[in-house]
Backbone as a printed PyTorch tensor [residue, N CA C, xyz], in Angstrom:
tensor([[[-136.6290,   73.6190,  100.7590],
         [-135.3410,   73.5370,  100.1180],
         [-135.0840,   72.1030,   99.6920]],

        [[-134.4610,   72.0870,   98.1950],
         [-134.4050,   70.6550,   97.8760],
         [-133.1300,   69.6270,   99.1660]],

        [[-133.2080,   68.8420,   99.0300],
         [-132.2840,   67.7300,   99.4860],
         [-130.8810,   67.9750,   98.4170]],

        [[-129.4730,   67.7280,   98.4030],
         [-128.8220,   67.2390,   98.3070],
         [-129.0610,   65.9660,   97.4060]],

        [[-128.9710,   65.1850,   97.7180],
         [-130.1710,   63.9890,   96.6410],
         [-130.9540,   64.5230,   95.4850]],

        [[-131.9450,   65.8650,   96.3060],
         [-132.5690,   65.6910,   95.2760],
         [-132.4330,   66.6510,   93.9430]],

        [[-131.4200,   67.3240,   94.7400],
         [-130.4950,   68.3450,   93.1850],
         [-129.6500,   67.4050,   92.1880]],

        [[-129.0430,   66.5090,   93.2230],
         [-128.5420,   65.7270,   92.1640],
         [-129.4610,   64.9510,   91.3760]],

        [[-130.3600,   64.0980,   91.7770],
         [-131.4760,   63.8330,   91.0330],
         [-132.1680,   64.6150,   89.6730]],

        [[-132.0660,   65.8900,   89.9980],
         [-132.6280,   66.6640,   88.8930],
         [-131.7560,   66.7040,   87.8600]],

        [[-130.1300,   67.1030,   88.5090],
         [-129.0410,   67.6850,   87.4580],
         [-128.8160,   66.2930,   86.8000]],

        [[-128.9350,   64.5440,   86.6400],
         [-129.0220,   63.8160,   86.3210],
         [-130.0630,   63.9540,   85.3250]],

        [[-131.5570,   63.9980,   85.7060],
         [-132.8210,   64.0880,   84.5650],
         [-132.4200,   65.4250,   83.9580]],

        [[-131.6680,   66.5280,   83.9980],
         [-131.6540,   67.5290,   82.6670],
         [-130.4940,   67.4760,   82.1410]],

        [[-129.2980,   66.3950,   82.5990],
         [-128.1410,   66.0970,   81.5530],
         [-128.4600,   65.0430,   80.5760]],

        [[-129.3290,   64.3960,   80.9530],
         [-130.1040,   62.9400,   80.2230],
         [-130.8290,   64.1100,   79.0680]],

        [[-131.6790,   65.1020,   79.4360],
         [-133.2630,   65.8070,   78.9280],
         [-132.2080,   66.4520,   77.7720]],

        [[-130.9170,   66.9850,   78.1020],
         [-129.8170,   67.6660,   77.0670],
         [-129.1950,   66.8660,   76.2300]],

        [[-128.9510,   65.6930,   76.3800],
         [-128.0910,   64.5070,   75.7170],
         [-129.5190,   64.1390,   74.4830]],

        [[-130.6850,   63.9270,   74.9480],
         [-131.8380,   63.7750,   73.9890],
         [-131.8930,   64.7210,   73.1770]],

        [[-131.6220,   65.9230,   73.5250],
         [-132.5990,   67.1240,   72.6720],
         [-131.1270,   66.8420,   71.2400]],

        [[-129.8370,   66.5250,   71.6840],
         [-129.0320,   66.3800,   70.8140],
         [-128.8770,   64.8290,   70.0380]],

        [[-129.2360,   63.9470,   70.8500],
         [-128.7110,   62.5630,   70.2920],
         [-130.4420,   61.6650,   70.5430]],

        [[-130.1260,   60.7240,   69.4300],
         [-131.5310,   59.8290,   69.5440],
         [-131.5880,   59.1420,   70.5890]],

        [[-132.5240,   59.0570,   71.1470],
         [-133.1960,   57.8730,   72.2780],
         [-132.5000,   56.6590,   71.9540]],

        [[-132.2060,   56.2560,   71.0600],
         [-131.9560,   54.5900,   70.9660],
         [-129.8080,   54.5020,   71.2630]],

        [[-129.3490,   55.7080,   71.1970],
         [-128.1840,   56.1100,   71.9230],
         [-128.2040,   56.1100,   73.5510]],

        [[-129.3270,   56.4650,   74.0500],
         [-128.8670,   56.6380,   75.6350],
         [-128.6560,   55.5170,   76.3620]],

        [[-127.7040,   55.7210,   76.9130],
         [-127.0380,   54.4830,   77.7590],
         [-126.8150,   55.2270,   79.5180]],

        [[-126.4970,   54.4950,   80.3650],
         [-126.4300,   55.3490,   81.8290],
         [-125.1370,   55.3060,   82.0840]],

        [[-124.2000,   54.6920,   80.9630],
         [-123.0470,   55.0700,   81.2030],
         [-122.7320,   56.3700,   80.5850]],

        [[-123.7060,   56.5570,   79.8530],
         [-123.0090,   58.1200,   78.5510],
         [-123.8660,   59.4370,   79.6460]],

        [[-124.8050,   59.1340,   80.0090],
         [-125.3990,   60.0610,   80.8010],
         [-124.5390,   60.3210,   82.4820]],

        [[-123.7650,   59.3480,   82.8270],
         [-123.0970,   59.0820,   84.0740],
         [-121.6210,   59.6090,   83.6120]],

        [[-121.2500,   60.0300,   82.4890],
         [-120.4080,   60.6550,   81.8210],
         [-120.6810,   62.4150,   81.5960]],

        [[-122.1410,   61.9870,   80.7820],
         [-122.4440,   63.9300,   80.6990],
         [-122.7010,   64.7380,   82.1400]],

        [[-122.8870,   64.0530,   83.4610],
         [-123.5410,   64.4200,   84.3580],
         [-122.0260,   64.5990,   85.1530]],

        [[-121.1330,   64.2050,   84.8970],
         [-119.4460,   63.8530,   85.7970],
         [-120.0600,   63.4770,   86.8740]],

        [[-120.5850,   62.4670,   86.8260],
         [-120.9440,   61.3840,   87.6450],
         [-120.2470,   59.9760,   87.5960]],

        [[-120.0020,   59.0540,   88.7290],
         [-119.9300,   57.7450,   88.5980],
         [-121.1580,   57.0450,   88.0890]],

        [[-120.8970,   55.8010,   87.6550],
         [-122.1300,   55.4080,   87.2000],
         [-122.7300,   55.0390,   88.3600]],

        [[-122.1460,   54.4250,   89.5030],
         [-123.0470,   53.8020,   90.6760],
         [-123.1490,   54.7780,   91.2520]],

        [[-122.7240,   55.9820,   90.7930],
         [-123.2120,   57.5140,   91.4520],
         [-125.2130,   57.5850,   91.0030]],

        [[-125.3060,   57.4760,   89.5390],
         [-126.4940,   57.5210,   89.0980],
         [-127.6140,   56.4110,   89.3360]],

        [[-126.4520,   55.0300,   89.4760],
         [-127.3830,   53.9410,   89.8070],
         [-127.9850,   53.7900,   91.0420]],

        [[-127.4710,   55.0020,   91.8910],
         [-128.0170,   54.9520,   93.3850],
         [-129.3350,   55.9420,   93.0410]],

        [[-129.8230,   56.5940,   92.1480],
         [-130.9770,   57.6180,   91.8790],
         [-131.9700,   56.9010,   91.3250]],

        [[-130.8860,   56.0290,   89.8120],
         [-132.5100,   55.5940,   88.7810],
         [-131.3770,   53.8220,   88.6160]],

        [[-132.0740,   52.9660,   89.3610],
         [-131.8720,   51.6680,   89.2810],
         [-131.4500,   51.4620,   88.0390]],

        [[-132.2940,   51.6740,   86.5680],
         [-132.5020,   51.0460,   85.6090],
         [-132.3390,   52.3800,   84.7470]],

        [[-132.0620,   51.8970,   83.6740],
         [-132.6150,   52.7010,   82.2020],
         [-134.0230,   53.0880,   82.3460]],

        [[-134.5310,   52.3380,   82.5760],
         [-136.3010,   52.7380,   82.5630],
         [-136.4970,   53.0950,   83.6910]],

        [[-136.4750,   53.3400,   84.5230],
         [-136.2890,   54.3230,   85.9950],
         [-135.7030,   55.7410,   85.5090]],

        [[-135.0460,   55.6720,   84.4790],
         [-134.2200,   57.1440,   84.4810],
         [-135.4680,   57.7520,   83.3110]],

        [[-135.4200,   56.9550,   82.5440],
         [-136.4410,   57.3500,   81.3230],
         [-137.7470,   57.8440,   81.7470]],

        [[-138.5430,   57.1110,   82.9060],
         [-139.8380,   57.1910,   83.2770],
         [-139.5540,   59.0760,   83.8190]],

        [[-138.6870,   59.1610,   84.3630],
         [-138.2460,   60.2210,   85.4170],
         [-138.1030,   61.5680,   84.2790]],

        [[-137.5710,   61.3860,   83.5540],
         [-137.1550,   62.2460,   82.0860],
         [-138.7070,   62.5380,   81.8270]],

        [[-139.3490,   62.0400,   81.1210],
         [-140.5630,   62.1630,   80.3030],
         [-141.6610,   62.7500,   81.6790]],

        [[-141.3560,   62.4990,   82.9630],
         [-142.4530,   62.8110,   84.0720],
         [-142.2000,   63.9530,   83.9780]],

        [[-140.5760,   64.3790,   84.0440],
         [-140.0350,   66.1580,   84.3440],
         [-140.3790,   66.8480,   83.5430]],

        [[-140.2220,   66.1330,   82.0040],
         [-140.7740,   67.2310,   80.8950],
         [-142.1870,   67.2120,   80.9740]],

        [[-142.7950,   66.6480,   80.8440],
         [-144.5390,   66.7280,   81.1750],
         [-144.4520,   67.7970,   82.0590]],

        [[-144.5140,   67.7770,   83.4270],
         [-144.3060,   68.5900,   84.3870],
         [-144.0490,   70.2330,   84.3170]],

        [[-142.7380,   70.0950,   83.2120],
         [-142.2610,   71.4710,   82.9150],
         [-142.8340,   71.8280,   81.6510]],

        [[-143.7370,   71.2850,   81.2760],
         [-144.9860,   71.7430,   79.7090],
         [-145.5220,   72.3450,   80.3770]],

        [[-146.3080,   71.6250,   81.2560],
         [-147.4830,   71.8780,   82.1640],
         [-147.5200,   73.3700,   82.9820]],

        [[-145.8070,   73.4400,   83.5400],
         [-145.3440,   74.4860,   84.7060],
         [-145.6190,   76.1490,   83.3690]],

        [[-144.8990,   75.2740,   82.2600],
         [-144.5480,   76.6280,   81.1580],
         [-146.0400,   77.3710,   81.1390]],

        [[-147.2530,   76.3460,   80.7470],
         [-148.3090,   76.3650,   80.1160],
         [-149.0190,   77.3200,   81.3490]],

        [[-149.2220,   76.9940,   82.7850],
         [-149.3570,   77.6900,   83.8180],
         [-149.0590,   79.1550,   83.6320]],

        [[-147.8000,   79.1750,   83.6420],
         [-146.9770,   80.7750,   83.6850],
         [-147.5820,   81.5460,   82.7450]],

        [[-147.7820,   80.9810,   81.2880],
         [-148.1950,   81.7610,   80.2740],
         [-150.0910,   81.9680,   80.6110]],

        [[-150.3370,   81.2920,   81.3870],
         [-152.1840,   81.4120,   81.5790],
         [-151.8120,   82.2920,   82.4880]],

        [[-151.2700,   82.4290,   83.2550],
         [-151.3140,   83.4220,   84.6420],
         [-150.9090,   84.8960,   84.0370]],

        [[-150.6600,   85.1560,   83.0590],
         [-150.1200,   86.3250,   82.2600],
         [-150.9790,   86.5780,   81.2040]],

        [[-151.6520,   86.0060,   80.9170],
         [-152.7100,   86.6420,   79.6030],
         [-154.1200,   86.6810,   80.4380]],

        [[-155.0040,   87.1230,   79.6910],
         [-156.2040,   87.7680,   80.2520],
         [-157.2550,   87.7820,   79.0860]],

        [[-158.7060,   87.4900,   79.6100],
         [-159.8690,   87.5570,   78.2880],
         [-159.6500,   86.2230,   78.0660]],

        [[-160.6730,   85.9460,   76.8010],
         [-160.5770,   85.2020,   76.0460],
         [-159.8810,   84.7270,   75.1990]],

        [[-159.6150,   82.9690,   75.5030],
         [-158.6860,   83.1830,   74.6160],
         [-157.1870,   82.7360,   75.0580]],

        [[-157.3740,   83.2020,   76.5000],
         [-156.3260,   83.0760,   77.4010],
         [-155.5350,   82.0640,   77.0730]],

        [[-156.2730,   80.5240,   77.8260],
         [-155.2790,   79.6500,   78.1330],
         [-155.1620,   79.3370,   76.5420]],

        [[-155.8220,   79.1340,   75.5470],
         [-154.9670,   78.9640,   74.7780],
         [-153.5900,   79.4460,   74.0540]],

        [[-154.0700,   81.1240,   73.9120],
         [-152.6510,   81.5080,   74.0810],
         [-151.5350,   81.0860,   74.7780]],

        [[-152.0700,   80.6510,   76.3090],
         [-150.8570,   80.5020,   77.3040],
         [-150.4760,   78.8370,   75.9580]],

        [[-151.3570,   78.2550,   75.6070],
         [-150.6150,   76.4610,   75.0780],
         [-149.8100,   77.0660,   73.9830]],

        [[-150.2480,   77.9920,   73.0150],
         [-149.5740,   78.0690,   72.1390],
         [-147.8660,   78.5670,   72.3200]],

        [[-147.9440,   79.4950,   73.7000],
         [-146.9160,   80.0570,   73.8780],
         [-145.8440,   79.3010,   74.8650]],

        [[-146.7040,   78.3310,   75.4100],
         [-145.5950,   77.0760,   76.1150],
         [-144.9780,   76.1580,   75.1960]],

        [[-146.0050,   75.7200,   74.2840],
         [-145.2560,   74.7790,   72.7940],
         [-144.7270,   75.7540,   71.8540]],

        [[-144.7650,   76.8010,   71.4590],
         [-143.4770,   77.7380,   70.9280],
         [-142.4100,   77.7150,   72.0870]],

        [[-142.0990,   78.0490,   73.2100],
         [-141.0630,   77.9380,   73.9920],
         [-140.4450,   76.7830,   74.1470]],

        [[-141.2330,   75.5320,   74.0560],
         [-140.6640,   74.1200,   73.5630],
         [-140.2150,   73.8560,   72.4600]],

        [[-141.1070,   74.0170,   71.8590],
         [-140.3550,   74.0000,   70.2000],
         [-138.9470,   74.7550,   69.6630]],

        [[-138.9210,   75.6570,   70.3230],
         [-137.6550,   76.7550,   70.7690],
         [-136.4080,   76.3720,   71.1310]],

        [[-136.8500,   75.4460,   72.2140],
         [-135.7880,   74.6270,   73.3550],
         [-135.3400,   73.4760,   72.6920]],

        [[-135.7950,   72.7390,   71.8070],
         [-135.3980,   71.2620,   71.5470],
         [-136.3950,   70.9000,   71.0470]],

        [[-138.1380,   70.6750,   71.5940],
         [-139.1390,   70.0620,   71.2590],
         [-138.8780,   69.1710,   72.8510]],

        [[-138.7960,   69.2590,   73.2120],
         [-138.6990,   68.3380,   74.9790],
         [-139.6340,   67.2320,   75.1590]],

        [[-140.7260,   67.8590,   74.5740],
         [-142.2720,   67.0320,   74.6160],
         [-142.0910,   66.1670,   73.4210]],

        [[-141.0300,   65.9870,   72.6260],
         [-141.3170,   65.2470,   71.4300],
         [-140.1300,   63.9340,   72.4130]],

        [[-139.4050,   64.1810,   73.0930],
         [-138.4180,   63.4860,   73.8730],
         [-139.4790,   62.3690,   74.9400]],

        [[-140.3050,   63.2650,   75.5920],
         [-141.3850,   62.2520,   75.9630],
         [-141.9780,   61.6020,   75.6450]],

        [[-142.5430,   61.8790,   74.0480],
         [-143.5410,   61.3400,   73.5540],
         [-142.8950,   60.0980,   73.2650]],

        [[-141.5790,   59.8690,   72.6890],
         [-140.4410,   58.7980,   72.1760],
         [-140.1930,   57.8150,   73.3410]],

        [[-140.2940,   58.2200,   74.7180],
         [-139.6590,   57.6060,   75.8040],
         [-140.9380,   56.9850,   76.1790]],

        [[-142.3360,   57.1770,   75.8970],
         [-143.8000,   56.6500,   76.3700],
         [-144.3300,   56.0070,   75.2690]],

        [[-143.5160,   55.5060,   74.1680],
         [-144.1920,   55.1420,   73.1410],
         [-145.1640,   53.8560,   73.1340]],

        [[-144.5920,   53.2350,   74.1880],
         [-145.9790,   51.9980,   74.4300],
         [-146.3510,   51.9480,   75.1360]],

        [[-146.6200,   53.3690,   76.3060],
         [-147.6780,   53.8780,   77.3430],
         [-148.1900,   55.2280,   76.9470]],

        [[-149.1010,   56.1230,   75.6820],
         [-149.3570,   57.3230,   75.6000],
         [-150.2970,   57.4730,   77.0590]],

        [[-151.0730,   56.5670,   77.6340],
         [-151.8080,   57.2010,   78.4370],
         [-151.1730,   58.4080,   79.5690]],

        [[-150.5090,   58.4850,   80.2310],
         [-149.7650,   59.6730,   80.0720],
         [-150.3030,   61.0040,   80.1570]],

        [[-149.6010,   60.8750,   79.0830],
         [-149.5600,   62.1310,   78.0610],
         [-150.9820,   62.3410,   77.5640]],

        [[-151.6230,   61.1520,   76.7320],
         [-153.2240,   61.6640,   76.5580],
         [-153.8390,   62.0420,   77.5470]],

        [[-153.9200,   61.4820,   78.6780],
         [-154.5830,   62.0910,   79.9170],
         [-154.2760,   63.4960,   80.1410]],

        [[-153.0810,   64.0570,   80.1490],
         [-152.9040,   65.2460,   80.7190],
         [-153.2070,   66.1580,   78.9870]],

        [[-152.8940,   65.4600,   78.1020],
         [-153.4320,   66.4880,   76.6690],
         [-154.9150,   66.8440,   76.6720]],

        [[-155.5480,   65.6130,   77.2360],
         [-157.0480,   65.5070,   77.5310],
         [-157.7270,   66.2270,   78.0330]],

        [[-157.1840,   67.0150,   79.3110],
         [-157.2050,   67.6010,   80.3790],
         [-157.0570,   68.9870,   80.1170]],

        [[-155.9770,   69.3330,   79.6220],
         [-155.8120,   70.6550,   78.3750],
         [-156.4900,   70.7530,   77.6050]],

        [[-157.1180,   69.9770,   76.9110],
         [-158.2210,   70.3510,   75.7270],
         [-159.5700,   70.8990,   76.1720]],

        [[-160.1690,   70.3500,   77.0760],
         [-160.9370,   70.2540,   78.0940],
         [-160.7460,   71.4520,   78.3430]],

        [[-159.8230,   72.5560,   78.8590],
         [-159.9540,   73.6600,   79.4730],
         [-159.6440,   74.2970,   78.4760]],

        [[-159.1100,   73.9350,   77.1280],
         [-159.4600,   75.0710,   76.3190],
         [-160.4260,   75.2760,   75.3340]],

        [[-161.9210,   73.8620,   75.5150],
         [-162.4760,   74.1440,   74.9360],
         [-163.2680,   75.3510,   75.8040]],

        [[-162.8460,   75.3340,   76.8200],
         [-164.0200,   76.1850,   77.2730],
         [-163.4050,   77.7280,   77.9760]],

        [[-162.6330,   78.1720,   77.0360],
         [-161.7820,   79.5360,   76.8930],
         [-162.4540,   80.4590,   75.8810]],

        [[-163.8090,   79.9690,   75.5910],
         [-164.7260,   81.0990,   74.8590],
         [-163.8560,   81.4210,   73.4950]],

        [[-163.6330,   80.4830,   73.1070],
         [-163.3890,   80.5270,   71.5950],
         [-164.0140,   79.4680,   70.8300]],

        [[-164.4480,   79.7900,   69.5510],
         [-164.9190,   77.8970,   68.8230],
         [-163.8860,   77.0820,   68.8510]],

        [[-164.9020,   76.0380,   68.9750],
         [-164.0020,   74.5510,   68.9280],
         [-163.1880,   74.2700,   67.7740]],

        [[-163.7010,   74.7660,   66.8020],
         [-162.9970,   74.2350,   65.3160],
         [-161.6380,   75.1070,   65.1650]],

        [[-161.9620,   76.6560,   66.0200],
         [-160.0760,   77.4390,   66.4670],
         [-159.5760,   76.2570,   67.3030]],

        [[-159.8210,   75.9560,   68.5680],
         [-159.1820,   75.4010,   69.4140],
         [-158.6580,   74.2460,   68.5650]],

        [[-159.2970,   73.3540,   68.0430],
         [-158.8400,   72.2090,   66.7690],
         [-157.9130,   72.6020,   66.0130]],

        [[-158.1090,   73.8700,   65.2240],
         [-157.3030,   74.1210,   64.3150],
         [-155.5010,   74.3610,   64.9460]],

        [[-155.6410,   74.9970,   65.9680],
         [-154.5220,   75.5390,   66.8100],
         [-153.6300,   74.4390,   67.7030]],

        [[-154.6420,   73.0660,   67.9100],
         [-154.1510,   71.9370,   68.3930],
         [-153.2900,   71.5870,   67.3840]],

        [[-153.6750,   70.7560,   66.0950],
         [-153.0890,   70.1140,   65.0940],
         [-152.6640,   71.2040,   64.1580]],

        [[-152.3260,   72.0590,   64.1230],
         [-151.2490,   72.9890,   63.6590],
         [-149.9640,   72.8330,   64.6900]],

        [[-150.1720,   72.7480,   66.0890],
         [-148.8370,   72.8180,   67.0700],
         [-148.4660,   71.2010,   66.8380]],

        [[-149.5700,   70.2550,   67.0580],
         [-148.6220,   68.8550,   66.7210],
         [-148.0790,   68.7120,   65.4900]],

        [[-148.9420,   69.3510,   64.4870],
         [-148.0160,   68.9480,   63.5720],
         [-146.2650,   69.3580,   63.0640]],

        [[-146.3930,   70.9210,   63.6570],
         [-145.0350,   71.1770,   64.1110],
         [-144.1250,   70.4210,   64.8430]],

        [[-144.9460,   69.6180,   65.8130],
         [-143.7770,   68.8020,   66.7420],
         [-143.6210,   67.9450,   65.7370]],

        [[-144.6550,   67.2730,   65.3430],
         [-144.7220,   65.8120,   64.2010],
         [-143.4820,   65.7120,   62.9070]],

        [[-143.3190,   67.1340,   62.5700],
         [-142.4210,   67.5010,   61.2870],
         [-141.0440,   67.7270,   62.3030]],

        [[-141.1950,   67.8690,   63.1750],
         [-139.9530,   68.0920,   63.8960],
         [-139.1310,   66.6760,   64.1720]],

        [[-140.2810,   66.3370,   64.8100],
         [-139.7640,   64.8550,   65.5010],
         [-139.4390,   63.6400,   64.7420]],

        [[-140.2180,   63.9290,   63.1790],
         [-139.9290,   62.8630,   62.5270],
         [-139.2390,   63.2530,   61.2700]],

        [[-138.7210,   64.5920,   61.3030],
         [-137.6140,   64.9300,   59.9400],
         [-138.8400,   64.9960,   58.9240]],

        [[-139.7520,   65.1940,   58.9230],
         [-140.5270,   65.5020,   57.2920],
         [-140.9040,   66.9190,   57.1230]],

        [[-139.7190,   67.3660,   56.6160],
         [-139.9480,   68.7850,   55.5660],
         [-140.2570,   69.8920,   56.9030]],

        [[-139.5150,   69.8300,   57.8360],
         [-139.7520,   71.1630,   58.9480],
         [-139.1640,   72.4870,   58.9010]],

        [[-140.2300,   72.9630,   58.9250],
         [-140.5140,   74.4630,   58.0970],
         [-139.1960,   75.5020,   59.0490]],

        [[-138.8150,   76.2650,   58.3860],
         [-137.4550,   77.4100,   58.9900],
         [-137.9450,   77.8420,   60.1050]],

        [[-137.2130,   78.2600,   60.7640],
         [-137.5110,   79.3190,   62.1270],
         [-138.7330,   79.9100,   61.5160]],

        [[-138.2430,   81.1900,   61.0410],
         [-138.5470,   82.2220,   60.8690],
         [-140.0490,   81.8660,   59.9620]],

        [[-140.5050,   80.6920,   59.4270],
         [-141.5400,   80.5620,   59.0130],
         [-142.9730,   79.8080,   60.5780]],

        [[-141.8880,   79.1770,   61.3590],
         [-142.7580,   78.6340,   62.2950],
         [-142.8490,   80.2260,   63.2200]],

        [[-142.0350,   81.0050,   63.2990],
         [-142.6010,   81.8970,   64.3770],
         [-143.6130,   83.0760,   63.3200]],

        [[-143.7530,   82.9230,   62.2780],
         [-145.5400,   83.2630,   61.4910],
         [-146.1550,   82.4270,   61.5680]],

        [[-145.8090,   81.0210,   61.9600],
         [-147.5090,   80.0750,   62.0860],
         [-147.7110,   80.6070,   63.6770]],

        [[-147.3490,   80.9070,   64.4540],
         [-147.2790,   81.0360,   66.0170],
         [-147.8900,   82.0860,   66.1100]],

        [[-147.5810,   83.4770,   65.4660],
         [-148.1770,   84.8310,   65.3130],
         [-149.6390,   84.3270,   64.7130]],

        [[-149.7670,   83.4970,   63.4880],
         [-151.4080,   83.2510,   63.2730],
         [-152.1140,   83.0180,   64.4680]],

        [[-151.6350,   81.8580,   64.8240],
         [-152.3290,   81.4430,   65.7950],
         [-152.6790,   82.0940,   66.6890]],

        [[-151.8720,   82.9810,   67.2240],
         [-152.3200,   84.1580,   68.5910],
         [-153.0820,   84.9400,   67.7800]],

        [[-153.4560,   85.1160,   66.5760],
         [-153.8890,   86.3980,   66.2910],
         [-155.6360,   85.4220,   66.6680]],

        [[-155.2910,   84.3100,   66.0220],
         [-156.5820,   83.6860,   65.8790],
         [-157.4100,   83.5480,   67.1770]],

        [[-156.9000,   83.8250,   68.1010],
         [-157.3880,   83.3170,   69.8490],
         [-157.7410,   84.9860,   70.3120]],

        [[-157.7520,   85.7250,   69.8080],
         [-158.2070,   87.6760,   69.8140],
         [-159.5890,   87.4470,   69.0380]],

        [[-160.3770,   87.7920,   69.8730],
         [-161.6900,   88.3000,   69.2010],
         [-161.5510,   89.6490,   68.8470]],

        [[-161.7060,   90.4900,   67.3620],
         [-161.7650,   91.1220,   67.5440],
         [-162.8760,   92.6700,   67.7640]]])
C-alpha cells in the first residue's frame, strides 16, 4: 500500500503531467502546479526541491506508464507480431491521451539517453517478434512521426485519419 507521501507525490506528478498535456513546458512554474494540485507550495517543495526534481519525476512516470501501457497490450495479443502490436497500441493510447511521451521527450531535451535506452530496448524486442525489419521500421517512424507532427504543430493529420494509419499498421504486423 502506497504511503500517504507517496499518493501525494503521485497526485503532484499527474497535476504537473495534466497542466503539460494543456500548457507549454516553458509555462510550468511550482507555483502554478502547487495551485493545480490545491497544494501549498512548501506543501510541494517538501516532495520535489526544485523545478528539475519535479520535471525529472514527470518524464520518469511517463516513461514508466509507456512502458506499463506497452506491457498490458503484449500480455493480450498473441503470435506474431505481438509486441509490436502491443507498441502500436500503447502509442495510439498515448497519442489519444495528450501524447505524454512527447511531454518527456521536451522535459529530457539535453539528456535523450533516457529515453533512447529504453526505445533501444523496445526495438530490440521487436525486431525479434518474427516480422521483417523494414515492417518493424516502417511502423517505428510512422508512430514518431505522428508524435513529431503532434509535438511540433506541422500539419497533424485529424483523428479520424490517424486512427486509419493505426488500423494499417496492425493490419501490417498479421501475417496472413
Amino acid at each position: 500500500m502506497s504511503s500517504k507521501a507517496d499518493l501525494k507525490r503521485s497526485h503532484i506528478i499527474q497535476t504537473a503531467i495534466q497542466y503539460l498535456k494543456d500548457n507549454d513546458l516553458s509555462t510550468l512554474t511550482l507555483d502554478k502546479i502547487a495551485s493545480s494540485a490545491n497544494i501549498s507550495k512548501g506543501g510541494l517543495l517538501y516532495h520535489f526541491k526544485t523545478k528539475d526534481t519535479l520535471q525529472t519525476a514527470i518524464a520518469e512516470t511517463i516513461m514508466n506508464e509507456v512502458i506499463q501501457s506497452y506491457e498490458h497490450f503484449a500480455s493480450l495479443e498473441q503470435g506474431t507480431g505481438r509486441l509490436t502490436r502491443a507498441f502500436i497500441l500503447a502509442s495510439e493510447k498515448d497519442l489519444a491521451n495528450g501524447a505524454a511521451l512527447n511531454i518527456a521527450i521536451q522535459i529530457m531535451q539535453n539528456d535523450h539517453s533516457v529515453i533512447s535506452t529504453v526505445y533501444e530496448c523496445l526495438l530490440d524486442e521487436l525486431f525479434q517478434d518474427g516480422l521483417e525489419q523494414s515492417v518493424v521500421h516502417l511502423i517505428r517512424l510512422t508512430i514518431d512521426g505522428l508524435y513529431y507532427s503532434q509535438l511540433l504543430t506541422i500539419a497533424p493529420i485529424s483523428d479520424e485519419a490517424t486512427k486509419g494509419v493505426f488500423e494499417q499498421l496492425m493490419h501490417m504486423t498479421r501475417k496472413d
